[in-house]
Every structure is written in structure tokens, then in C-alpha cells.
PDB file of C-alpha atoms and ligand atoms in Angstrom:
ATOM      1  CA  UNK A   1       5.652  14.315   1.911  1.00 91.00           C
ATOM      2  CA  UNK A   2       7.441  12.659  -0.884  1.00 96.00           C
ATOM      3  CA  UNK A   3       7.328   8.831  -1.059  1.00 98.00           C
ATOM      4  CA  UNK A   4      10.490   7.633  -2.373  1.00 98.00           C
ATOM      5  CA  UNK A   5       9.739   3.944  -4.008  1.00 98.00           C
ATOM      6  CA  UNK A   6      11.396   1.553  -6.626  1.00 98.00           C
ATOM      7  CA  UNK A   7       8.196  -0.910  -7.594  1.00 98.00           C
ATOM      8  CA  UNK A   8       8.689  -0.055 -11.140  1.00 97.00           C
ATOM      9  CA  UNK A   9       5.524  -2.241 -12.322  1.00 97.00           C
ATOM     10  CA  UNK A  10       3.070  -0.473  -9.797  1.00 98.00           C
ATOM     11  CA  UNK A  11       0.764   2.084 -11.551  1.00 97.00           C
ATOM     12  CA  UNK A  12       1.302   4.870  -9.176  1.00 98.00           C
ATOM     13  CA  UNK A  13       5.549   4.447  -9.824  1.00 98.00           C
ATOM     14  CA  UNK A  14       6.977   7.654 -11.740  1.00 98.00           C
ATOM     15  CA  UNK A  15      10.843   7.674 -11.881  1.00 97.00           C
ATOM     16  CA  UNK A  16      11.506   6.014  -8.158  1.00 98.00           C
ATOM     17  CA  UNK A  17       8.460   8.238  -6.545  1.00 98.00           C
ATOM     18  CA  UNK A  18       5.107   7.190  -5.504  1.00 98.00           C
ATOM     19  CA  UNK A  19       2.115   9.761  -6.849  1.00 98.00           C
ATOM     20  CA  UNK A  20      -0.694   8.539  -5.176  1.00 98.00           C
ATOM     21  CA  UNK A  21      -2.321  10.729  -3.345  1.00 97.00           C
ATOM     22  CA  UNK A  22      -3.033   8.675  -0.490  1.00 97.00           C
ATOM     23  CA  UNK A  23      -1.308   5.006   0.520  1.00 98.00           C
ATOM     24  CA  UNK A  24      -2.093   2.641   3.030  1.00 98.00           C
ATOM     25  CA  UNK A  25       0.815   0.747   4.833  1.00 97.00           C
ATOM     26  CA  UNK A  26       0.082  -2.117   7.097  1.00 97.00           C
ATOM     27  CA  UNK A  27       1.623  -5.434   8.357  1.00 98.00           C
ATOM     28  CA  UNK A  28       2.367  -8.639   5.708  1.00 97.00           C
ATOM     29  CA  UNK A  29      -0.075 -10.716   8.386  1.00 96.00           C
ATOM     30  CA  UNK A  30      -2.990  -8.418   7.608  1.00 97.00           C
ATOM     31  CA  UNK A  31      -2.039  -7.345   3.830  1.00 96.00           C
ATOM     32  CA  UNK A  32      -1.793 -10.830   3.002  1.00 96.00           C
ATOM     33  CA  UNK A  33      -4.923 -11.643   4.443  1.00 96.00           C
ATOM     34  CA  UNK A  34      -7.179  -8.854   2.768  1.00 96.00           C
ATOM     35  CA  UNK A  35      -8.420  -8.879  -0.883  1.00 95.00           C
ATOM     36  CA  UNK A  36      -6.108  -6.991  -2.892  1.00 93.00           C
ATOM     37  CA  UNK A  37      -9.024  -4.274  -3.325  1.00 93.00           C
ATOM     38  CA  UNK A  38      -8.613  -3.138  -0.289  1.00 96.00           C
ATOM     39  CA  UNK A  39      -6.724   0.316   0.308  1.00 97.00           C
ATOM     40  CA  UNK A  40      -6.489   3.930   2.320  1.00 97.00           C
ATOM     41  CA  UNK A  41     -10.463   4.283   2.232  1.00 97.00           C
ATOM     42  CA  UNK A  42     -10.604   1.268   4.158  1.00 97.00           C
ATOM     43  CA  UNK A  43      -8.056   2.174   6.868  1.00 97.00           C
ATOM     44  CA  UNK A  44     -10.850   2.380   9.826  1.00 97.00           C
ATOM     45  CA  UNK A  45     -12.165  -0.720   8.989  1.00 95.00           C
ATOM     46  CA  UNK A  46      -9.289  -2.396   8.999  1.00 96.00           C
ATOM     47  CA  UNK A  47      -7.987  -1.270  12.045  1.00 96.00           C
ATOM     48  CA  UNK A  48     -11.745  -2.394  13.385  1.00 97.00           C
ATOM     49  CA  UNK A  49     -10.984  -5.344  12.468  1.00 95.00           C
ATOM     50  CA  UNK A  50      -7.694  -6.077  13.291  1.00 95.00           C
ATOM     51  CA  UNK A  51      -6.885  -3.461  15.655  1.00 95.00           C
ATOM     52  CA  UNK A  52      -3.934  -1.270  15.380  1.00 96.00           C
ATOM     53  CA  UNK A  53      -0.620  -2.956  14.447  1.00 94.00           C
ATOM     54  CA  UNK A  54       2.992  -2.928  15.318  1.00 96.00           C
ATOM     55  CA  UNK A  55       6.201  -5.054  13.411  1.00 98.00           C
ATOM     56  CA  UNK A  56       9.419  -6.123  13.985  1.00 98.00           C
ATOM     57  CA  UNK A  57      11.132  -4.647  11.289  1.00 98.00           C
ATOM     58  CA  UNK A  58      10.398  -2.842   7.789  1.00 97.00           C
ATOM     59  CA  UNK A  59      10.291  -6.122   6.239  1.00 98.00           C
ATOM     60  CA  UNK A  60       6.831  -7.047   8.012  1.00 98.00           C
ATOM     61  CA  UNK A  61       5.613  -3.718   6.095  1.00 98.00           C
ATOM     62  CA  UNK A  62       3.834  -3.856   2.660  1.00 98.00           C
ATOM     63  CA  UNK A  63       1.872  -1.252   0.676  1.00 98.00           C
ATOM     64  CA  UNK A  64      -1.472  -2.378   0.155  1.00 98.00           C
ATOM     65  CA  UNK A  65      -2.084   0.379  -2.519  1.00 98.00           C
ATOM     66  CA  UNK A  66       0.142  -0.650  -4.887  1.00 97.00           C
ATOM     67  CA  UNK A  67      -1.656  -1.895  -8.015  1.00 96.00           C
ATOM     68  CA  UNK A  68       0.139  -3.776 -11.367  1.00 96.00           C
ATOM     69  CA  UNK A  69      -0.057  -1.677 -13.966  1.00 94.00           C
ATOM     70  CA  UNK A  70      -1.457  -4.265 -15.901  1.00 87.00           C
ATOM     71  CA  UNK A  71      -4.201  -4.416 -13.740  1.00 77.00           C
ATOM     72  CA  UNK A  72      -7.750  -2.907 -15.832  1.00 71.00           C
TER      73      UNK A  72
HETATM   74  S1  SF4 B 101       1.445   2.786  -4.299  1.00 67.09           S
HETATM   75 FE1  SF4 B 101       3.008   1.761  -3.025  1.00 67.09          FE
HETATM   76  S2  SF4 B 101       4.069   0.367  -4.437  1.00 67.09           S
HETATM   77 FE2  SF4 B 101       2.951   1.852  -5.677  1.00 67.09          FE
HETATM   78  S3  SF4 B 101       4.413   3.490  -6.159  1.00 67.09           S
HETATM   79 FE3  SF4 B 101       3.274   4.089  -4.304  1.00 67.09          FE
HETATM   80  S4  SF4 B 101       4.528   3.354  -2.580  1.00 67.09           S
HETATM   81 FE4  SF4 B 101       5.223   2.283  -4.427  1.00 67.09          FE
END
């Protein structure tokens, strides 16, 4: 599957695709309330945690695997 993306300043970006290998997509509610370490090897636990989640819209959707790339 290609991922198709325009966050120019996330490491993973390469000319508006995503080349991770893996990403993790959950709610705003629960990205914003996890450190930002947290990503697709912690799916399970977050969905043990949380449960599974739903949204109204794609705006209540954030990628919790995107990383600056000025972050070390
Ligand atoms: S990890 Fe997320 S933000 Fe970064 S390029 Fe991929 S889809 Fe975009």
C-alpha cells in the first residue's frame, strides 16, 4: 500500500510519500494523550488501554509515527 502524505518535516516524508514500513493511526484524544514515543509496536497496548476507537471525521485522525526530522 502506498501512503500518500505531505508532512514535509517528518523523517519518514520522501517527495509526498510516507516510507515507513509500518504507521500507527489513532484518534487526536488518545495521540494527544500518549508520549510521543509511542508508535505501531505499541498498537495492542494501546488498544488495551483505551480500547478500540472510532471518529467523526478524518480530522480526529493523527499519525502517531510521524517523527521531526530534527528529532536525534
Ligand atoms: S510517518 Fe506519518 S507523518 Fe510521517 S511521512 Fe509517514 S504518514 Fe506522513
Amino acid at each position: 500500500m502506498e501512503v500518500h502524505c505531505t508532512v514535509q518535516n517528518c523523517q519518514w516524508w520522501d517527495d509526498n510519500y510516507c516510507t515507513a514500513k509500518s504507521i500507527l493511526i489513532t484518534s487526536d484524544e488518545i495521540g494527544a494523550s500518549l508520549p510521543e514515543s509511542y508508535d505501531y509496536p505499541d498498537t495492542q497496548s494501546i488498544v488495551d488501554q483505551f480500547g478500540e476507537t472510532s471518529v467523526g471525521s478524518c480530522e480526529a485522525t493523527c499519525c502517531k509515527t510521524f517523527r521531526d526530522k530534527g528529532t536525534p
